Amino acid sequence: MGESRLDMGRVWAARGVIDRVFLDSPQYRCEALEGALGCGVSVKLETANPVRSFKGRGTELVASRLAAGGARAVVCASAGNLGQALAWSGRRRGLEVTVVASRFATKAKLDRIRALGATLELVDGDHELARERAAAIAEYEGIRLLEDSLDLETCEGAATIGLELMEGTPTFDTVLIALGGGAMATGVGYVVKELAPDVDVICVQPHGAPALTRSWHERRVVTTDSTDTIADGVAGRFPIPEVLDDLLLIADDAVLVQEESIISGMRLLYNHAGLIVEPSAALGVAAVLEDPTRFAGRHVLTIICGSNVDLPTYHRWIGTPGG
């Protein structure tokens, strides 16, 4: 098997480029969740920043390099979180940012992209159609196309989360990582395996968006015709071959979870940890709920990767007042 595209030297260097508002996010043992899940639980809270997701770590690298090279503009496709992060990082450096998204994306995410000053173009289709349109804009205007998970900045920015996980002596033996395009899974997983190879890296994806998980199990790219999940942040259909190669190097397992488990995970995080999270951020908890025997007696860490939700919809999902 080949070598990872990622490099530890570049990951360490990234910490000097990324705005500190995205670094050293809260990480703690969450004992209130342990009774409900039947195992030791720690969380890494990647929502305590201006864009409420981990994506700012990667867009900081992209925007800083573009600005240093004299670029004027950048375009990306996004389910919402990457677009917000790129808008934030680009605005800070005087870049014109265009984000292409599905008009069916979470309204709160789309509103925030506009509020951060980016040009938002909506397409009548899913994220894959948005990717095609973003690529067309980049070619026509001659500007940088940021491709999440394919572009190393997004992976190595996310990998700085792994550096923080490994500070001191880790108490956890398993890291549960939401799997979508793969930037966070490959980035964090790469660092964990470099610094603590005995820690299990388990990636989690919804049954309604299983393409990269199926690809990992079959060791080849597997695509799907559609997605059907509330976890819009991980709802891709066409895995990137280079990302799959990296994932095969670092993941110990990749599992699929049901929508009911995702909602139960969101509810547990709200009731026991006081955390409002988007569905993608509850995938790790959902994995424990679906297979408690596997994790009994272990200490898992799950990355709470985003909290951008439409609140009325969120309250309907978890059954609290406000829906």
Tab-separated table of C-alpha atoms in Angstrom:
chain	number	residue	atom	x	y	z
A	1	MET	CA	0.000	0.000	0.000
A	2	GLY	CA	1.241	3.497	-0.790
A	3	GLU	CA	2.087	6.390	1.485
A	4	SER	CA	-0.402	8.972	2.732
A	5	ARG	CA	-0.671	12.288	0.933
A	6	LEU	CA	-0.405	13.966	4.318
A	7	ASP	CA	2.812	15.055	5.987
A	8	MET	CA	3.394	15.558	9.718
A	9	GLY	CA	5.762	18.457	9.124
A	10	ARG	CA	3.123	20.345	7.190
A	11	VAL	CA	0.491	19.537	9.816
A	12	TRP	CA	2.669	20.993	12.563
A	13	ALA	CA	3.388	24.047	10.395
A	14	ALA	CA	-0.353	24.547	9.854
A	15	ARG	CA	-0.762	25.479	13.494
A	16	GLY	CA	1.262	28.609	12.807
A	17	VAL	CA	-1.021	29.674	9.952
A	18	ILE	CA	-4.518	28.893	11.259
A	19	ASP	CA	-6.149	31.696	13.236
A	20	ARG	CA	-6.004	30.756	16.898
A	21	VAL	CA	-9.754	31.110	17.209
A	22	PHE	CA	-9.975	27.681	15.552
A	23	LEU	CA	-7.193	26.023	17.551
A	24	ASP	CA	-7.141	24.251	20.930
A	25	SER	CA	-10.880	23.628	20.985
A	26	PRO	CA	-12.379	22.259	24.223
A	27	GLN	CA	-11.667	18.583	24.874
A	28	TYR	CA	-12.918	16.854	27.991
A	29	ARG	CA	-14.265	13.693	29.526
A	30	CYS	CA	-18.062	13.837	29.485
A	31	GLU	CA	-19.104	11.643	32.397
A	32	ALA	CA	-22.761	12.617	31.995
A	33	LEU	CA	-22.843	10.664	28.722
A	34	GLU	CA	-21.123	7.585	30.075
A	35	GLY	CA	-24.111	6.094	31.888
A	36	ALA	CA	-26.239	6.330	28.752
A	37	LEU	CA	-23.562	4.880	26.475
A	38	GLY	CA	-22.016	2.288	28.774
A	39	CYS	CA	-18.408	3.273	28.154
A	40	GLY	CA	-15.914	6.015	28.860
A	41	VAL	CA	-16.642	9.085	26.741
A	42	SER	CA	-14.603	12.148	25.825
A	43	VAL	CA	-15.604	14.855	23.373
A	44	LYS	CA	-13.645	17.279	21.217
A	45	LEU	CA	-15.813	20.336	20.672
A	46	GLU	CA	-15.183	21.733	17.188
A	47	THR	CA	-18.178	24.064	17.404
A	48	ALA	CA	-16.702	26.713	19.717
A	49	ASN	CA	-15.520	29.026	16.938
A	50	PRO	CA	-16.976	31.698	14.615
A	51	VAL	CA	-18.233	29.207	11.991
A	52	ARG	CA	-19.331	26.489	14.437
A	53	SER	CA	-17.535	23.660	12.643
A	54	PHE	CA	-14.050	22.232	12.140
A	55	LYS	CA	-13.868	23.481	8.540
A	56	GLY	CA	-12.167	26.759	9.447
A	57	ARG	CA	-8.913	24.928	10.099
A	58	GLY	CA	-8.639	23.965	6.444
A	59	THR	CA	-9.957	27.181	4.914
A	60	GLU	CA	-7.439	29.177	6.917
A	61	LEU	CA	-4.648	27.342	5.118
A	62	VAL	CA	-6.297	27.805	1.729
A	63	ALA	CA	-7.060	31.502	2.142
A	64	SER	CA	-3.659	32.371	3.600
A	65	ARG	CA	-1.833	30.717	0.685
A	66	LEU	CA	-4.102	32.288	-1.904
A	67	ALA	CA	-3.647	35.751	-0.420
A	68	ALA	CA	0.114	35.298	-0.207
A	69	GLY	CA	0.168	34.359	-3.883
A	70	GLY	CA	-1.822	37.405	-4.943
A	71	ALA	CA	-5.040	35.577	-5.779
A	72	ARG	CA	-8.235	37.600	-5.838
A	73	ALA	CA	-10.975	34.996	-5.654
A	74	VAL	CA	-11.908	31.397	-4.818
A	75	VAL	CA	-14.954	29.201	-5.331
A	76	CYS	CA	-16.165	26.049	-3.614
A	77	ALA	CA	-19.143	23.750	-3.446
A	78	SER	CA	-20.514	23.237	0.029
A	79	ALA	CA	-23.298	21.640	1.998
A	80	GLY	CA	-22.938	24.703	4.216
A	81	ASN	CA	-20.086	24.413	6.677
A	82	LEU	CA	-17.173	24.654	4.239
A	83	GLY	CA	-18.835	27.639	2.590
A	84	GLN	CA	-19.160	29.474	5.883
A	85	ALA	CA	-15.571	28.748	6.788
A	86	LEU	CA	-14.206	29.837	3.416
A	87	ALA	CA	-16.310	33.008	3.549
A	88	TRP	CA	-14.870	33.805	7.004
A	89	SER	CA	-11.270	33.089	6.044
A	90	GLY	CA	-11.563	34.781	2.661
A	91	ARG	CA	-13.164	37.948	4.007
A	92	ARG	CA	-10.336	38.280	6.508
A	93	ARG	CA	-7.820	38.260	3.657
A	94	GLY	CA	-9.664	40.304	1.043
A	95	LEU	CA	-10.644	37.398	-1.199
A	96	GLU	CA	-13.844	37.279	-3.222
A	97	VAL	CA	-15.551	34.048	-2.216
A	98	THR	CA	-18.228	32.252	-4.226
A	99	VAL	CA	-20.061	29.306	-2.700
A	100	VAL	CA	-22.259	26.940	-4.697
A	101	ALA	CA	-24.794	24.969	-2.685
A	102	SER	CA	-27.994	23.036	-3.090
A	103	ARG	CA	-31.077	25.156	-2.513
A	104	PHE	CA	-32.210	22.307	-0.235
A	105	ALA	CA	-29.273	22.837	2.125
A	106	THR	CA	-29.849	23.853	5.739
A	107	LYS	CA	-31.245	27.400	5.708
A	108	ALA	CA	-29.174	28.515	8.700
A	109	LYS	CA	-25.995	27.557	6.857
A	110	LEU	CA	-27.008	29.392	3.692
A	111	ASP	CA	-27.997	32.503	5.634
A	112	ARG	CA	-24.644	32.551	7.404
A	113	ILE	CA	-22.720	32.219	4.131
A	114	ARG	CA	-24.490	35.327	2.845
A	115	ALA	CA	-23.962	37.173	6.124
A	116	LEU	CA	-20.227	36.563	5.888
A	117	GLY	CA	-20.116	38.369	2.549
A	118	ALA	CA	-19.743	35.497	0.105
A	119	THR	CA	-21.604	35.250	-3.188
A	120	LEU	CA	-23.990	32.307	-2.862
A	121	GLU	CA	-25.234	30.461	-5.931
A	122	LEU	CA	-27.896	27.791	-5.468
A	123	VAL	CA	-28.485	24.784	-7.707
A	124	ASP	CA	-31.580	22.632	-8.092
A	125	GLY	CA	-29.909	19.403	-7.077
A	126	ASP	CA	-27.652	17.786	-4.527
A	127	HIS	CA	-24.077	18.460	-3.468
A	128	GLU	CA	-22.626	16.628	-6.463
A	129	LEU	CA	-24.394	19.012	-8.852
A	130	ALA	CA	-23.029	21.914	-6.787
A	131	ARG	CA	-19.522	20.506	-7.228
A	132	GLU	CA	-19.980	20.430	-11.002
A	133	ARG	CA	-21.198	24.030	-11.063
A	134	ALA	CA	-18.336	25.240	-8.840
A	135	ALA	CA	-15.826	23.607	-11.162
A	136	ALA	CA	-17.428	25.327	-14.150
A	137	ILE	CA	-17.230	28.722	-12.433
A	138	ALA	CA	-13.574	28.187	-11.550
A	139	GLU	CA	-12.698	27.282	-15.145
A	140	TYR	CA	-14.678	30.161	-16.657
A	141	GLU	CA	-13.330	32.828	-14.296
A	142	GLY	CA	-9.828	31.386	-13.969
A	143	ILE	CA	-9.927	31.231	-10.196
A	144	ARG	CA	-9.056	28.619	-7.579
A	145	LEU	CA	-11.538	25.814	-7.053
A	146	LEU	CA	-11.378	24.568	-3.490
A	147	GLU	CA	-12.294	20.880	-3.433
A	148	ASP	CA	-12.970	19.645	0.062
A	149	SER	CA	-11.053	16.488	1.001
A	150	LEU	CA	-9.198	16.366	-2.323
A	151	ASP	CA	-7.232	19.528	-1.582
A	152	LEU	CA	-4.625	18.721	1.043
A	153	GLU	CA	-5.157	21.954	2.942
A	154	THR	CA	-8.576	20.733	4.038
A	155	CYS	CA	-7.130	17.438	5.280
A	156	GLU	CA	-4.011	18.846	6.928
A	157	GLY	CA	-6.007	21.652	8.521
A	158	ALA	CA	-8.330	19.060	10.034
A	159	ALA	CA	-5.278	17.034	11.038
A	160	THR	CA	-4.377	19.718	13.578
A	161	ILE	CA	-7.329	18.382	15.576
A	162	GLY	CA	-5.350	15.159	15.841
A	163	LEU	CA	-2.334	16.992	17.252
A	164	GLU	CA	-4.544	18.377	20.008
A	165	LEU	CA	-6.078	14.974	20.714
A	166	MET	CA	-2.634	13.515	21.262
A	167	GLU	CA	-1.346	16.166	23.669
A	168	GLY	CA	-0.288	14.646	26.971
A	169	THR	CA	-1.197	11.016	27.555
A	170	PRO	CA	-4.487	10.138	25.837
A	171	THR	CA	-6.974	8.333	28.064
A	172	PHE	CA	-9.100	7.106	25.162
A	173	ASP	CA	-8.492	3.973	23.111
A	174	THR	CA	-10.925	4.674	20.272
A	175	VAL	CA	-11.613	7.746	18.115
A	176	LEU	CA	-15.008	7.940	16.382
A	177	ILE	CA	-14.946	10.257	13.372
A	178	ALA	CA	-17.814	11.374	11.134
A	179	LEU	CA	-17.133	10.348	7.548
A	180	GLY	CA	-18.317	12.449	4.631
A	181	GLY	CA	-15.844	13.600	2.005
A	182	GLY	CA	-13.078	12.335	4.234
A	183	ALA	CA	-11.009	15.418	5.144
A	184	MET	CA	-11.535	15.081	8.885
A	185	ALA	CA	-11.318	11.300	8.942
A	186	THR	CA	-8.095	11.132	6.947
A	187	GLY	CA	-6.540	14.144	8.644
A	188	VAL	CA	-7.279	13.211	12.236
A	189	GLY	CA	-6.768	9.520	11.567
A	190	TYR	CA	-3.366	10.138	10.003
A	191	VAL	CA	-2.071	11.974	13.060
A	192	VAL	CA	-3.569	9.505	15.523
A	193	LYS	CA	-1.932	6.567	13.744
A	194	GLU	CA	1.396	8.393	13.513
A	195	LEU	CA	1.475	9.267	17.216
A	196	ALA	CA	-0.598	6.502	18.842
A	197	PRO	CA	-0.964	3.555	16.436
A	198	ASP	CA	-2.728	1.387	19.031
A	199	VAL	CA	-5.698	3.780	19.205
A	200	ASP	CA	-8.563	2.534	17.028
A	201	VAL	CA	-9.793	4.923	14.343
A	202	ILE	CA	-13.424	4.160	13.456
A	203	CYS	CA	-15.235	6.174	10.792
A	204	VAL	CA	-19.015	6.563	10.925
A	205	GLN	CA	-21.428	7.342	8.096
A	206	PRO	CA	-25.221	7.134	7.721
A	207	HIS	CA	-26.862	4.205	5.957
A	208	GLY	CA	-28.495	6.836	3.758
A	209	ALA	CA	-25.114	8.087	2.462
A	210	PRO	CA	-22.823	5.055	2.472
A	211	ALA	CA	-20.557	5.583	-0.536
A	212	LEU	CA	-17.189	6.084	1.163
A	213	THR	CA	-17.854	3.411	3.787
A	214	ARG	CA	-18.744	0.894	1.090
A	215	SER	CA	-15.647	1.977	-0.807
A	216	TRP	CA	-13.461	1.358	2.247
A	217	HIS	CA	-14.853	-2.141	2.733
A	218	GLU	CA	-14.535	-3.055	-0.938
A	219	ARG	CA	-11.165	-1.275	-1.353
A	220	ARG	CA	-12.375	0.436	-4.501
A	221	VAL	CA	-14.476	3.501	-5.287
A	222	VAL	CA	-18.185	2.741	-4.933
A	223	THR	CA	-20.693	5.415	-5.931
A	224	THR	CA	-24.397	5.711	-5.172
A	225	ASP	CA	-27.268	7.134	-7.188
A	226	SER	CA	-28.736	9.177	-4.344
A	227	THR	CA	-28.547	9.969	-0.641
A	228	ASP	CA	-31.261	9.943	1.993
A	229	THR	CA	-30.134	11.252	5.380
A	230	ILE	CA	-30.662	14.199	7.689
A	231	ALA	CA	-26.860	14.365	8.054
A	232	ASP	CA	-26.426	16.683	5.083
A	233	GLY	CA	-22.807	17.442	5.947
A	234	VAL	CA	-21.736	13.893	5.051
A	235	ALA	CA	-24.106	13.176	2.174
A	236	GLY	CA	-21.733	12.599	-0.737
A	237	ARG	CA	-22.227	10.112	-3.578
A	238	PHE	CA	-18.867	10.085	-5.379
A	239	PRO	CA	-15.843	9.264	-3.195
A	240	ILE	CA	-12.516	10.765	-4.235
A	241	PRO	CA	-9.999	8.025	-5.119
A	242	GLU	CA	-7.077	9.783	-3.429
A	243	VAL	CA	-9.107	10.172	-0.240
A	244	LEU	CA	-10.030	6.502	-0.267
A	245	ASP	CA	-6.349	5.593	-0.589
A	246	ASP	CA	-5.562	7.676	2.503
A	247	LEU	CA	-8.522	6.238	4.392
A	248	LEU	CA	-7.413	2.684	3.693
A	249	LEU	CA	-4.101	3.499	5.374
A	250	ILE	CA	-5.504	4.800	8.643
A	251	ALA	CA	-9.020	3.524	9.389
A	252	ASP	CA	-9.458	0.414	11.522
A	253	ASP	CA	-13.137	0.227	10.621
A	254	ALA	CA	-15.921	2.117	8.882
A	255	VAL	CA	-19.501	1.601	10.040
A	256	LEU	CA	-22.968	2.716	8.997
A	257	VAL	CA	-25.683	3.943	11.372
A	258	GLN	CA	-29.441	4.406	11.090
A	259	GLU	CA	-31.247	7.758	11.109
A	260	GLU	CA	-33.008	6.850	14.366
A	261	SER	CA	-29.646	6.382	16.057
A	262	ILE	CA	-28.405	9.742	14.771
A	263	ILE	CA	-31.451	11.466	16.231
A	264	SER	CA	-31.047	9.575	19.514
A	265	GLY	CA	-27.411	10.681	19.586
A	266	MET	CA	-28.394	14.306	19.077
A	267	ARG	CA	-30.931	13.971	21.880
A	268	LEU	CA	-28.372	12.445	24.260
A	269	LEU	CA	-25.863	15.200	23.513
A	270	TYR	CA	-28.538	17.796	24.246
A	271	ASN	CA	-29.916	16.193	27.399
A	272	HIS	CA	-26.669	14.943	28.948
A	273	ALA	CA	-24.037	17.351	27.642
A	274	GLY	CA	-25.989	20.530	26.909
A	275	LEU	CA	-24.815	20.464	23.282
A	276	ILE	CA	-26.881	21.447	20.258
A	277	VAL	CA	-25.285	19.593	17.356
A	278	GLU	CA	-26.040	18.959	13.717
A	279	PRO	CA	-26.700	15.365	12.688
A	280	SER	CA	-23.189	14.747	11.362
A	281	ALA	CA	-21.761	15.583	14.782
A	282	ALA	CA	-23.819	12.849	16.444
A	283	LEU	CA	-22.558	10.002	14.263
A	284	GLY	CA	-19.986	8.840	16.809
A	285	VAL	CA	-22.576	8.615	19.564
A	286	ALA	CA	-24.919	6.832	17.161
A	287	ALA	CA	-22.241	4.198	16.523
A	288	VAL	CA	-21.995	3.419	20.233
A	289	LEU	CA	-25.783	3.269	20.582
A	290	GLU	CA	-26.020	0.714	17.774
A	291	ASP	CA	-23.250	-1.556	19.045
A	292	PRO	CA	-22.904	-1.059	22.827
A	293	THR	CA	-21.253	-4.435	23.383
A	294	ARG	CA	-18.386	-3.507	21.097
A	295	PHE	CA	-17.563	-0.394	23.107
A	296	ALA	CA	-18.339	-1.631	26.627
A	297	GLY	CA	-15.345	-1.121	28.883
A	298	ARG	CA	-13.607	1.105	26.348
A	299	HIS	CA	-13.001	4.849	26.366
A	300	VAL	CA	-14.127	6.518	23.161
A	301	LEU	CA	-13.497	10.045	21.980
A	302	THR	CA	-15.878	11.554	19.471
A	303	ILE	CA	-15.361	14.791	17.580
A	304	ILE	CA	-18.355	17.135	17.729
A	305	CYS	CA	-17.721	18.532	14.284
A	306	GLY	CA	-20.552	21.027	13.721
A	307	SER	CA	-23.557	22.740	15.247
A	308	ASN	CA	-25.157	24.613	12.367
A	309	VAL	CA	-28.827	23.613	12.432
A	310	ASP	CA	-32.193	25.164	11.688
A	311	LEU	CA	-33.495	25.264	15.246
A	312	PRO	CA	-37.183	24.531	14.496
A	313	THR	CA	-36.162	21.434	12.545
A	314	TYR	CA	-33.696	20.434	15.245
A	315	HIS	CA	-36.351	20.638	17.961
A	316	ARG	CA	-38.714	18.541	15.858
A	317	TRP	CA	-36.010	15.901	15.481
A	318	ILE	CA	-35.205	15.564	19.139
A	319	GLY	CA	-38.675	16.301	20.514
A	320	THR	CA	-38.054	19.447	22.524
A	321	PRO	CA	-40.150	22.629	22.641
A	322	GLY	CA	-39.366	25.127	19.915
A	323	GLY	CA	-40.207	23.066	16.858
